[in-house]
mmCIF file of C-alpha atoms in Angstrom:
data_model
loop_
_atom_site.group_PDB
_atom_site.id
_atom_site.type_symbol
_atom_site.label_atom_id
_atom_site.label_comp_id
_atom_site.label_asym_id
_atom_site.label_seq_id
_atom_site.Cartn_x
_atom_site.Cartn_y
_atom_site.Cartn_z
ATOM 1 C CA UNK A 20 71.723 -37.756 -125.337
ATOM 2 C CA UNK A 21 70.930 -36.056 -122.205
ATOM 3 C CA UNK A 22 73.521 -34.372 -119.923
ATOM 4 C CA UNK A 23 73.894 -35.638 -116.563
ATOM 5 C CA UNK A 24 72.881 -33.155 -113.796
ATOM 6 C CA UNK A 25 75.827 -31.170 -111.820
ATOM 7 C CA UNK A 26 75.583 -33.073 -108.195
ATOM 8 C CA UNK A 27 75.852 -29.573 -106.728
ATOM 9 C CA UNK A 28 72.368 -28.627 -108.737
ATOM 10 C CA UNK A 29 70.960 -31.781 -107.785
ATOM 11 C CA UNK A 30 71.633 -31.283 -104.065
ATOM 12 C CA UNK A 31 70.474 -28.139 -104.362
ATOM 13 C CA UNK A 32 67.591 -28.813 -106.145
ATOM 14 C CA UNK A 33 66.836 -31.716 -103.235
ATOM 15 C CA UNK A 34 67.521 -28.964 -100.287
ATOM 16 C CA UNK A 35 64.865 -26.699 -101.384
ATOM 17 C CA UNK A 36 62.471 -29.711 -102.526
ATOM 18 C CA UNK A 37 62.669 -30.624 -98.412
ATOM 19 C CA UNK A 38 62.062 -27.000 -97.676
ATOM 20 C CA UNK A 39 59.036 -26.805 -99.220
ATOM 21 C CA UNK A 40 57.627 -29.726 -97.939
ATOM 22 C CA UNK A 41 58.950 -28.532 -94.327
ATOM 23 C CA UNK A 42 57.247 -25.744 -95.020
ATOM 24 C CA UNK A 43 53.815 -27.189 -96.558
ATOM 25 C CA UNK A 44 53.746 -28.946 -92.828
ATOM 26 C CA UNK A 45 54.846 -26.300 -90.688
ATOM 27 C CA UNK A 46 52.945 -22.814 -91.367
ATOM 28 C CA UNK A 47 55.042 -19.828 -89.799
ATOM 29 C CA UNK A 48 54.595 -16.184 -90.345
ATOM 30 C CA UNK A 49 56.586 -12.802 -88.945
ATOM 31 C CA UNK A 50 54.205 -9.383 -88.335
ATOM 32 C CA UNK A 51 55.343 -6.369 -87.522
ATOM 33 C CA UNK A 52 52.851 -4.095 -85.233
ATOM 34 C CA UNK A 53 52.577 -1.251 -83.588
ATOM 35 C CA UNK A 54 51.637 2.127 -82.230
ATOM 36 C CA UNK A 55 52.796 5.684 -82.810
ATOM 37 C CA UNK A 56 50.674 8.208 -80.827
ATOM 38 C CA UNK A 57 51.827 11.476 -79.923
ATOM 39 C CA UNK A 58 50.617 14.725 -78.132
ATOM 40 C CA UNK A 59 50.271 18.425 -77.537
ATOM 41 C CA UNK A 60 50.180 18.921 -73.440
ATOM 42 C CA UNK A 61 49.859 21.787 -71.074
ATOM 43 C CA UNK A 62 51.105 21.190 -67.304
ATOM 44 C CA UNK A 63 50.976 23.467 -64.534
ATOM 45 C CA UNK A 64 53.538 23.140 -61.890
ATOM 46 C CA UNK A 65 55.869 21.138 -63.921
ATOM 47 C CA UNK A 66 58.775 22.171 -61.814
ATOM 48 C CA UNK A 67 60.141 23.364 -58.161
ATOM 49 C CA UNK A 68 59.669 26.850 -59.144
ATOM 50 C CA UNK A 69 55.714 25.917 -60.433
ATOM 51 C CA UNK A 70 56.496 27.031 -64.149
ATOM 52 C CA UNK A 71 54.368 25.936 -66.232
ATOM 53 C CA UNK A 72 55.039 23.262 -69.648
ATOM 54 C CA UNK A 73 53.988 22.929 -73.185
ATOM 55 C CA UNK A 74 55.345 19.994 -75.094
ATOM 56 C CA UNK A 75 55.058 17.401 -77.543
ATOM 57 C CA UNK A 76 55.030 14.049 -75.885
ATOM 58 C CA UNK A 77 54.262 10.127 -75.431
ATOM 59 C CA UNK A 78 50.281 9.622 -75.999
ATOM 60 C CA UNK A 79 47.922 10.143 -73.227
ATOM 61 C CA UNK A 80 46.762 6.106 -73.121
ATOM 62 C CA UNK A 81 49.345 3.694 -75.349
ATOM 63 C CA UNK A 82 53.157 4.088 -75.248
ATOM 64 C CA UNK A 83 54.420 4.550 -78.959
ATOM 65 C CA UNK A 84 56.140 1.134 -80.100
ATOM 66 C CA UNK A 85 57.322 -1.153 -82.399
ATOM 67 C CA UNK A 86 57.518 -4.899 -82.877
ATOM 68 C CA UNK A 87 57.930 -8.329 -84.382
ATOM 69 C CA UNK A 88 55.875 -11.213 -83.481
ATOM 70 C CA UNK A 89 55.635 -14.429 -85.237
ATOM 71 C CA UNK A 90 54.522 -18.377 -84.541
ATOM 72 C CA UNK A 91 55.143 -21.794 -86.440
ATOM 73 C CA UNK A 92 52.855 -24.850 -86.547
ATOM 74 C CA UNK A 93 54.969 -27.726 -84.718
ATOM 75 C CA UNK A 94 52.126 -30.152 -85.475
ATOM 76 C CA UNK A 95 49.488 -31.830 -82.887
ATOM 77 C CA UNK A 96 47.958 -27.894 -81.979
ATOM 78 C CA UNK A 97 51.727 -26.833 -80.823
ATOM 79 C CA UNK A 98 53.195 -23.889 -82.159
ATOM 80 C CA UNK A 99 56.481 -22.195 -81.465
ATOM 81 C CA UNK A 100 55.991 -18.544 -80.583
ATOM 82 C CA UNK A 101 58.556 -14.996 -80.097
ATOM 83 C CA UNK A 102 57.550 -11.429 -79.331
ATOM 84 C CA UNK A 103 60.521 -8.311 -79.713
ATOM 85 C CA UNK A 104 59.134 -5.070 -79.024
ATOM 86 C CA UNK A 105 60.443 -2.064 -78.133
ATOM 87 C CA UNK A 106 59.088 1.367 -76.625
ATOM 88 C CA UNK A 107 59.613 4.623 -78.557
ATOM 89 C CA UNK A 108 59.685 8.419 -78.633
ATOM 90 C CA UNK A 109 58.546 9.549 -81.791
ATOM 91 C CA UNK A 110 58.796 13.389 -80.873
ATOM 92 C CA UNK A 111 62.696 12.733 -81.228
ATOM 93 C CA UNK A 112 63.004 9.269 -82.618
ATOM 94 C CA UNK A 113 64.749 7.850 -79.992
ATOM 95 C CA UNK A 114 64.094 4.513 -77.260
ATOM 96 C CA UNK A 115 62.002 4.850 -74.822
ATOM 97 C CA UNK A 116 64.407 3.109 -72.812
ATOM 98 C CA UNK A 117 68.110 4.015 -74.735
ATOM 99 C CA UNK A 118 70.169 1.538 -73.031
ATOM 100 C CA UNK A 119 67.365 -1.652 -73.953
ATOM 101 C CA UNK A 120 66.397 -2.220 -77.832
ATOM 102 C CA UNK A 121 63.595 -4.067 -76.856
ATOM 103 C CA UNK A 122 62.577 -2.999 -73.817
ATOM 104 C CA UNK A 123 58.955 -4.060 -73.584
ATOM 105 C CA UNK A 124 59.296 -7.530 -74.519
ATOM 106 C CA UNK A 125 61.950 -10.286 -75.721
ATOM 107 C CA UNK A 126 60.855 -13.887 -75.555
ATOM 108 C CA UNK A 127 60.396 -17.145 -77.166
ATOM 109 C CA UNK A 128 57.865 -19.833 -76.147
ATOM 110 C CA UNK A 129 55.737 -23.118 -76.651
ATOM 111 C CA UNK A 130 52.170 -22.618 -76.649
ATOM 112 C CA UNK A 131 49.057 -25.472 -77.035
ATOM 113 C CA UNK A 132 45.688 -26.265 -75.694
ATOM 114 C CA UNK A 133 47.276 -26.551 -72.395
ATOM 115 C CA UNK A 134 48.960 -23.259 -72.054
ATOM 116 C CA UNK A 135 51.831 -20.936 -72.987
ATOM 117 C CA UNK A 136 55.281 -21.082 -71.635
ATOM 118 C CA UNK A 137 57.662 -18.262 -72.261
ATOM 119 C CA UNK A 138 61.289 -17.548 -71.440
ATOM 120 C CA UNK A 139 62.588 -13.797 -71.570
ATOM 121 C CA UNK A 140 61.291 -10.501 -70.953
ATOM 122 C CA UNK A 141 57.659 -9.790 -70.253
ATOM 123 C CA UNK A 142 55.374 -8.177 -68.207
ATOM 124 C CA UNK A 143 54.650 -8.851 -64.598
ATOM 125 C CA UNK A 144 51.988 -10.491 -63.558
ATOM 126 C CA UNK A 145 50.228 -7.364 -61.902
ATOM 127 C CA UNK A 146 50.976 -5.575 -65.417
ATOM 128 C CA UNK A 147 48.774 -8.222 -66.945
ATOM 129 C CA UNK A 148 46.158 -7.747 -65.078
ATOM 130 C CA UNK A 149 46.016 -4.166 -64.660
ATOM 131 C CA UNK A 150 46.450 -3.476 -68.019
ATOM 132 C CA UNK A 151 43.011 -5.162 -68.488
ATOM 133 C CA UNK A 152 41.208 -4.208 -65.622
ATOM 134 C CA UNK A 153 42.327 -0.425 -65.332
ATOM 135 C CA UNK A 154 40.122 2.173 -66.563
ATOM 136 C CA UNK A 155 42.901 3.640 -69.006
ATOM 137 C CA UNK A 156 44.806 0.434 -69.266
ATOM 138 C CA UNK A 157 47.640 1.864 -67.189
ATOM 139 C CA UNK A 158 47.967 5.106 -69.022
ATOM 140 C CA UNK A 159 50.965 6.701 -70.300
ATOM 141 C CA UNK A 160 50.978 10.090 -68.882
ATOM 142 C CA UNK A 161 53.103 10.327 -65.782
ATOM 143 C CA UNK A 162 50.038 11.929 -64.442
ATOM 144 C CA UNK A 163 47.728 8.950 -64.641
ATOM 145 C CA UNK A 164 50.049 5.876 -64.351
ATOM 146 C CA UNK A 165 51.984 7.212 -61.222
ATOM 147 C CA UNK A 166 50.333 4.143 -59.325
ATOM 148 C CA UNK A 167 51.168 1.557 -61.571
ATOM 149 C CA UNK A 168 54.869 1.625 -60.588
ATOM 150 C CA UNK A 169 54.083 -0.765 -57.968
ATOM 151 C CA UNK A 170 53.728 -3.187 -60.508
ATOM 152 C CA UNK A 171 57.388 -2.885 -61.867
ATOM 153 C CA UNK A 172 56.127 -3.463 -65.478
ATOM 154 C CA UNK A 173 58.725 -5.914 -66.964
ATOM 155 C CA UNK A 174 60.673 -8.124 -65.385
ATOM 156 C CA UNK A 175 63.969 -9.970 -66.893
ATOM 157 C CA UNK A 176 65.121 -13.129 -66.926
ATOM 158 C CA UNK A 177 62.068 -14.773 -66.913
ATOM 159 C CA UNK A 178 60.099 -17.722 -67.403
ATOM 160 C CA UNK A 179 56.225 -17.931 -67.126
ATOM 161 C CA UNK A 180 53.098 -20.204 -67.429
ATOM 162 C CA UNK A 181 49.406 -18.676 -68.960
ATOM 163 C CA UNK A 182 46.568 -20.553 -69.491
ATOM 164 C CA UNK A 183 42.839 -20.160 -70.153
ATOM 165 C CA UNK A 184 40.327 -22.435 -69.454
ATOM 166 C CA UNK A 185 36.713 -21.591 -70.113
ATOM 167 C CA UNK A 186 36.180 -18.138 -68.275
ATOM 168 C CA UNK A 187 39.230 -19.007 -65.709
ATOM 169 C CA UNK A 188 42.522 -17.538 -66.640
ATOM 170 C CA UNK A 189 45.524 -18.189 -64.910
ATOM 171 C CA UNK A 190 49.852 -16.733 -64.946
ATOM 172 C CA UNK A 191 52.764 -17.520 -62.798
ATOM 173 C CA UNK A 192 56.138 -16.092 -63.653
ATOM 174 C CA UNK A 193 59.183 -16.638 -62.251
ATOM 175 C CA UNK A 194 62.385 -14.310 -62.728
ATOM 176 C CA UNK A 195 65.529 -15.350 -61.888
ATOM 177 C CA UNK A 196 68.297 -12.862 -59.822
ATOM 178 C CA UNK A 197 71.247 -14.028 -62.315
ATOM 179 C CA UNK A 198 73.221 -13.948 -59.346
ATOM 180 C CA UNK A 199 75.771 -16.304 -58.615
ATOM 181 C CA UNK A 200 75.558 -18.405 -54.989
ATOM 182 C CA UNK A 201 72.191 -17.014 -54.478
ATOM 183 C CA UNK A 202 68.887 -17.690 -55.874
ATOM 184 C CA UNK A 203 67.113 -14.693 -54.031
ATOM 185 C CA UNK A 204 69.304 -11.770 -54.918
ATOM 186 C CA UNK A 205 67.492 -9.964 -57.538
ATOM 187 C CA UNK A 206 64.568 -12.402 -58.682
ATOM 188 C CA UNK A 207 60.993 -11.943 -58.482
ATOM 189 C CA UNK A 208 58.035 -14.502 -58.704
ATOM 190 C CA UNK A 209 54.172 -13.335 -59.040
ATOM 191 C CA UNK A 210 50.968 -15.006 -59.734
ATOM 192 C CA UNK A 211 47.259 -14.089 -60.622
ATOM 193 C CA UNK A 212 43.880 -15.624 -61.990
ATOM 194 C CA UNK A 213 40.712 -14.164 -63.483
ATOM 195 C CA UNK A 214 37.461 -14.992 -63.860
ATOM 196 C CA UNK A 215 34.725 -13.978 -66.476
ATOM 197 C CA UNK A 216 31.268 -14.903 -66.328
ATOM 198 C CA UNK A 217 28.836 -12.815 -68.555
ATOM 199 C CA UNK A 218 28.821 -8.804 -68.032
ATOM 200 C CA UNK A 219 31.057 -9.935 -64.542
ATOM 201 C CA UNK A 220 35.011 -10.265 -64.724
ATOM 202 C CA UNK A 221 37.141 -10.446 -61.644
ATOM 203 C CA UNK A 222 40.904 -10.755 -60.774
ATOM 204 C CA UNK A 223 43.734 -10.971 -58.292
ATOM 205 C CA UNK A 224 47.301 -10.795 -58.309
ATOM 206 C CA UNK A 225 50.171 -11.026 -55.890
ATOM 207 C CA UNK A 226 53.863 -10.776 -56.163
ATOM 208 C CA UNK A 227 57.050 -9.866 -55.056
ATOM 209 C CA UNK A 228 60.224 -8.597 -56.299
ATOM 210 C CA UNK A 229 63.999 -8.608 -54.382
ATOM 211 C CA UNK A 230 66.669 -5.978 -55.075
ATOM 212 C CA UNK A 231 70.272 -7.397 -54.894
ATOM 213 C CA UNK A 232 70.367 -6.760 -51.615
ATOM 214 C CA UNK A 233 67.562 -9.176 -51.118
ATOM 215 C CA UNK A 234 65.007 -6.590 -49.771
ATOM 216 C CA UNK A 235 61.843 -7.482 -50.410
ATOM 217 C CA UNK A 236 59.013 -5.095 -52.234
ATOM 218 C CA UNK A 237 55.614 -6.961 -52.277
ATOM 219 C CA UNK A 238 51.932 -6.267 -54.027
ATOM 220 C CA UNK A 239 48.455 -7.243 -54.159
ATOM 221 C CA UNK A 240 45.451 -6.363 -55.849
ATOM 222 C CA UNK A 241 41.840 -7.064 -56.915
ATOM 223 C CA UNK A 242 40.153 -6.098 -60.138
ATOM 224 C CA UNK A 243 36.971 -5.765 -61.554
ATOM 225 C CA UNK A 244 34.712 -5.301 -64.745
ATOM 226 C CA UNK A 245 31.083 -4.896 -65.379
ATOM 227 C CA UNK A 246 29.728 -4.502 -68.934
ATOM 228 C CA UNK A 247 26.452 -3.304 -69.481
ATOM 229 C CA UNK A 248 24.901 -1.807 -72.249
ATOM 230 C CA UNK A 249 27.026 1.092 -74.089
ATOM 231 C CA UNK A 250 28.984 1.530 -70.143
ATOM 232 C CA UNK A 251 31.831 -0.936 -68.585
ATOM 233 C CA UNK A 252 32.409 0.186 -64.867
ATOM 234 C CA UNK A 253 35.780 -0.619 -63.176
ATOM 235 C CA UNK A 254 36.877 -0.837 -59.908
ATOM 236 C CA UNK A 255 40.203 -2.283 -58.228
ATOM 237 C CA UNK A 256 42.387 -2.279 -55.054
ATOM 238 C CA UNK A 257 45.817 -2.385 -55.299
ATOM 239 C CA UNK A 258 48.262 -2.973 -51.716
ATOM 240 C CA UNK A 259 52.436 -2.864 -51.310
ATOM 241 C CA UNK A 260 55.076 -2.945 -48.831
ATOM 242 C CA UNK A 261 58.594 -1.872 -49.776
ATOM 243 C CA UNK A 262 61.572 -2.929 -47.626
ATOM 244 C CA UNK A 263 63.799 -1.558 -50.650
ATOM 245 C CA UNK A 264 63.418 2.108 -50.890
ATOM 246 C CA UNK A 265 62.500 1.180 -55.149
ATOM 247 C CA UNK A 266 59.237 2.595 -55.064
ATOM 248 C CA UNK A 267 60.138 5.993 -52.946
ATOM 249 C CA UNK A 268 62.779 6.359 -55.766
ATOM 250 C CA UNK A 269 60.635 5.512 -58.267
ATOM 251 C CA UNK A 270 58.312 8.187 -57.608
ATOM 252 C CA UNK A 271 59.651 11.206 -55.126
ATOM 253 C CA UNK A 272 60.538 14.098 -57.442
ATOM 254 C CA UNK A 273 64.477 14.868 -57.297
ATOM 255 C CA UNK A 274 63.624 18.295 -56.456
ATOM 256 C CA UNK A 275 62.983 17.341 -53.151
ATOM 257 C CA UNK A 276 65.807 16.293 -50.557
ATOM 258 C CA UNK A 277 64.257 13.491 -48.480
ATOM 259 C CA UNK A 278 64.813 11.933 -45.109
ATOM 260 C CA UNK A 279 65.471 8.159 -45.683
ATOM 261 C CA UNK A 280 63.741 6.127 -43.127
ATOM 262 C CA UNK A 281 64.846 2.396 -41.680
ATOM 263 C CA UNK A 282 62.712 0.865 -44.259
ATOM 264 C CA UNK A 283 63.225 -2.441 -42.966
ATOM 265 C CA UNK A 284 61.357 -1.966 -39.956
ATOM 266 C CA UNK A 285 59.048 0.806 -41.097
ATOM 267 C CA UNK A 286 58.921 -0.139 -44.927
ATOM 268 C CA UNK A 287 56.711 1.985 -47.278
ATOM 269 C CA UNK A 288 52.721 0.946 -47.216
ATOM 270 C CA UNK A 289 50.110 1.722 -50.187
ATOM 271 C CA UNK A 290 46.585 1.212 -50.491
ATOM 272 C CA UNK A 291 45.065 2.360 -53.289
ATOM 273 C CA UNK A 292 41.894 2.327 -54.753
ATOM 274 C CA UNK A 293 40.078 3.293 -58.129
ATOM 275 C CA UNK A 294 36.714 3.710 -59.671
ATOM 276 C CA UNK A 295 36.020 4.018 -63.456
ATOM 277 C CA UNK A 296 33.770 3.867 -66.429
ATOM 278 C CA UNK A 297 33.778 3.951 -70.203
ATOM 279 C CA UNK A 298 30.743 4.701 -72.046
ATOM 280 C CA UNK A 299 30.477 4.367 -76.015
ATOM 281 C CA UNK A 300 28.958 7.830 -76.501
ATOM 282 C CA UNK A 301 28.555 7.376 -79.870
ATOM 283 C CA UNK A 302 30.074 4.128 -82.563
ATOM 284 C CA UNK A 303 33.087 6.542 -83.192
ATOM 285 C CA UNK A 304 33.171 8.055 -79.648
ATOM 286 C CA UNK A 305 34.015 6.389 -76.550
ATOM 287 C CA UNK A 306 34.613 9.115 -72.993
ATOM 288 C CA UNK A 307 36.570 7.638 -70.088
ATOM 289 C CA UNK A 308 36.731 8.870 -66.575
ATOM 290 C CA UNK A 309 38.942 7.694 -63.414
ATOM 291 C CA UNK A 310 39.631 8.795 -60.410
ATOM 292 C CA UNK A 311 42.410 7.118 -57.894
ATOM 293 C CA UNK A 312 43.646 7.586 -54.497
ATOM 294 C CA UNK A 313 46.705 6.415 -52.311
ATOM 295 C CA UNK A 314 46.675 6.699 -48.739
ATOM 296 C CA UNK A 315 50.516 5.803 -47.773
ATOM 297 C CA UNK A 316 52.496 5.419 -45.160
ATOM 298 C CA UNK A 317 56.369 5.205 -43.988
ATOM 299 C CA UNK A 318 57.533 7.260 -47.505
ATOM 300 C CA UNK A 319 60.877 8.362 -47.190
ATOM 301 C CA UNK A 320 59.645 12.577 -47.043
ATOM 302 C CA UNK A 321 61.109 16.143 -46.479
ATOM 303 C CA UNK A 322 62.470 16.595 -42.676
ATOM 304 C CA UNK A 323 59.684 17.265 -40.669
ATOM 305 C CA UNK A 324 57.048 15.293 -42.162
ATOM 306 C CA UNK A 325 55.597 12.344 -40.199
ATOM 307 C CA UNK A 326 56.016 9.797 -43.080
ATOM 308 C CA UNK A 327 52.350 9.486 -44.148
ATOM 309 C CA UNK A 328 50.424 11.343 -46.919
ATOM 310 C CA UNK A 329 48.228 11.037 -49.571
ATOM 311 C CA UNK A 330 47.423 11.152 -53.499
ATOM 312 C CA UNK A 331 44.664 12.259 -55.661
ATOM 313 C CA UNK A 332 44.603 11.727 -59.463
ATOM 314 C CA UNK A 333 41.383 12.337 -61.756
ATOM 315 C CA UNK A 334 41.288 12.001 -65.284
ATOM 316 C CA UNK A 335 38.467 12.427 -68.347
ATOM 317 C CA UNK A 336 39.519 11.173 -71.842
ATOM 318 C CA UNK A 337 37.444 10.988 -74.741
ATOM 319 C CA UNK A 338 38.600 9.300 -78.206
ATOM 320 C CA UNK A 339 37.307 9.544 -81.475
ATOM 321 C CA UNK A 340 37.743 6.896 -84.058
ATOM 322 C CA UNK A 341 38.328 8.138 -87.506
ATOM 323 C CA UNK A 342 39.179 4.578 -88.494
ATOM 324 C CA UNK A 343 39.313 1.160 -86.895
ATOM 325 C CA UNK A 344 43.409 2.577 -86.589
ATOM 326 C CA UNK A 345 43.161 6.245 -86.144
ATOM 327 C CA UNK A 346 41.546 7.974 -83.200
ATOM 328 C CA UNK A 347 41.913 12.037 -81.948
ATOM 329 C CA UNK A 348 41.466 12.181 -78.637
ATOM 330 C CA UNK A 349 41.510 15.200 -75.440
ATOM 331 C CA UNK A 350 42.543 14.405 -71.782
ATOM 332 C CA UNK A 351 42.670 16.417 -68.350
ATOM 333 C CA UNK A 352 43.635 15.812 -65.654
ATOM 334 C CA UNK A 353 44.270 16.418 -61.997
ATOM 335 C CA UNK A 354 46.600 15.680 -59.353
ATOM 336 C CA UNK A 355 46.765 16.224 -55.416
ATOM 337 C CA UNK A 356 49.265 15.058 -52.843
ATOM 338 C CA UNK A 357 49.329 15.932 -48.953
ATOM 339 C CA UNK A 358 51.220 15.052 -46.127
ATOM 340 C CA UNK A 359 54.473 12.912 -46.689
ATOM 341 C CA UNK A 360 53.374 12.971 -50.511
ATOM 342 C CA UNK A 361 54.544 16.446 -51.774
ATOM 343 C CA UNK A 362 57.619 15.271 -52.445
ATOM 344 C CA UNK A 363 56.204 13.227 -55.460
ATOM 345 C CA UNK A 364 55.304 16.670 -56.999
ATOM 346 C CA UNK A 365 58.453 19.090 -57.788
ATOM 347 C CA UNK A 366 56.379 22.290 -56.805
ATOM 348 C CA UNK A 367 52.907 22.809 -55.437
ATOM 349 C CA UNK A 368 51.047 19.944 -54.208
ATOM 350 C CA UNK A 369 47.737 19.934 -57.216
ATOM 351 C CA UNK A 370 49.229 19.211 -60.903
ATOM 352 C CA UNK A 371 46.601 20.132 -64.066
ATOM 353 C CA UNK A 372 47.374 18.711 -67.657
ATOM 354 C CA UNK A 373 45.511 18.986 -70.600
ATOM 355 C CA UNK A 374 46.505 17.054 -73.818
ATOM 356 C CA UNK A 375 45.542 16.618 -77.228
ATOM 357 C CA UNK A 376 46.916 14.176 -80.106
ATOM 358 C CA UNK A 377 46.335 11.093 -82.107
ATOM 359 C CA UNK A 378 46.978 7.520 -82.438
ATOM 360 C CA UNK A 379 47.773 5.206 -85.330
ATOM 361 C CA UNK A 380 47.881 1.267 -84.925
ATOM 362 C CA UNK A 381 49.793 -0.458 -87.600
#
């Protein structure tokens, strides 16, 4: 005679029947990704008293990171979709941003034929497109990302819309303030579209962002690519106005006392511009070169400068691939402020780094 089955076996046994035919339906996976790259670098004028620097730092291109990303198969081409990934320091193990775990990006989303909406936080729109149509894909090195801080980078809170049809692509994002009784205080909203057609790829962007007190820092920008044989050539514009004093703080060195201007009248202006190329030398060699310049006005400067100035930043990298997930690479490069602008320099107005160091992708 048989023994009956215990009904909490049989439940059991039912529970992880369903499971497997959930899962049989609905496909998910989990990866974990990312980048440690570190380097060796020499700076001159690394301080107000124009000593110069050796250390081991952040890679010259990629932040170091870490992350999880993962999707599930809903059925009908949706799928359910999260990013968590976090910026790190691997010369002293800690976050690249200590009071954030994931600083770079938190969010979960839907994503079909029709597009991809995510809630959480991501990049800015202007980050998305310059980190495509920049030369060194907004490199790490405050020496050659300086003028991507007018992008803001991430923005919290947020909700967004991407979608890609044929060679159009298209992003909105919206980021809420979090602020009770207003819906201004603190949010920010951008938008931008690109276009691809053969060697040819072009872009725009525009957004703006509002500090609590509701001041308002806008930006603009244009991009574009041209492929052509073993050589892509970039070029780009990229414009702001600051009413709220973020991007003067962002970027004046603290070793310089600074007259604060009525930046609601006179807000801060940039227009910058950049020209690049990269040429695959060789199948394991690729050499980069940019150069960018930012004519400003209305900076918030040392007492007795008019308010205007300028910036000058050069750079030549060259990678070599040892692997599809390895690559050594050099970098120099070269900095120049005048006018209002010394103050984004601690010492003497020209800054020269030279780096060397390597990359893994996992």
């Amino acid at each position: 005679m048989k023994s009956a089955i215990p009904a909490s076996l049989a439940v059991l046994s039912a529970a992880c029947g369903l499971a497997l035919s959930s899962t049989a339906v609905a496909q998910s996976s989990v990866t974990l990704y990312g980048i440690v790259d570190q380097s060796v670098r020499y700076q001159t004028n690394a301080n107000a008293n124009n000593d110069a620097l050796w250390q081991v730092t952040n890679g010259a291109v990629t932040n170091s990171r870490f992350g999880f990303k993962g999707s599930e198969d809903l059925g009908g081409g949706m799928k359910a979709i999260f990013q968590l990934e976090s910026g790190i320091n691997p010369q002293n193990g800690t976050l690249a941003n200590s009071p954030r775990l994931f600083d770079r990006y938190a969010f979960v989303g839907l994503q079909n034929q029709y597009g991809t909406i995510k809630i959480g936080r991501q990049a800015t729109e202007a980050f998305n497109v310059y980190g495509d149509f920049d030369p060194l894909t907004i490199g790490n090195y405050a020496n050659n990302s300086w003028m991507y801080n007018i992008t803001r980078g991430r923005v919290d809170n947020a909700v967004s819309y991407a979608g890609t049809f044929g060679g159009l692509s298209v992003g909105a994002t919206y980021g809420f303030g979090n602020t009770a009784g207003t819906m201004a205080a603190s949010n920010y909203w951008g938008a931008r579209a690109a276009y691809a057609m053969g060697p040819f790829q072009v872009a725009g962007v525009y957004q703006q962002a509002r500090d609590a007190a509701k001041r308002v820092q806008q930006m603009w920008g244009l991009g574009g690519i041209y492929s052509v044989s073993i050589a892509k050539v970039f070029v780009g514009y990229m414009g702001g106005r600051d009413r709220s004093g973020w991007l003067d703080g962002t970027l004046n060195d603290p070793a310089h006392p600074v007259t604060t201007g009525n930046l609601n009248d006179n807000p801060r202006k940039d227009m910058t511009f950049y020209l690049g190329t990269t040429i695959q030398a060789m199948p394991n060699l690729a050499i980069t070169g940019a150069a960018y310049f930012d004519d400003i006005k209305n900076i918030n400067a040392q007492a007795g400068d008019a308010g205007s100035g300028r910036r000058y930043t050069y750079v030549l990298l060259a990678e070599y691939a040892l692997s599809r997930r390895t690559q050594l690479y050099g970098t120099v490069d070269y900095n120049k402020v005048s006018g209002a602008a010394r103050v984004e320099l601690p010492g003497n107005s020209t800054q020269v780094g030279v780096g060397t160091g390597i990359r893994h992708i996992f």
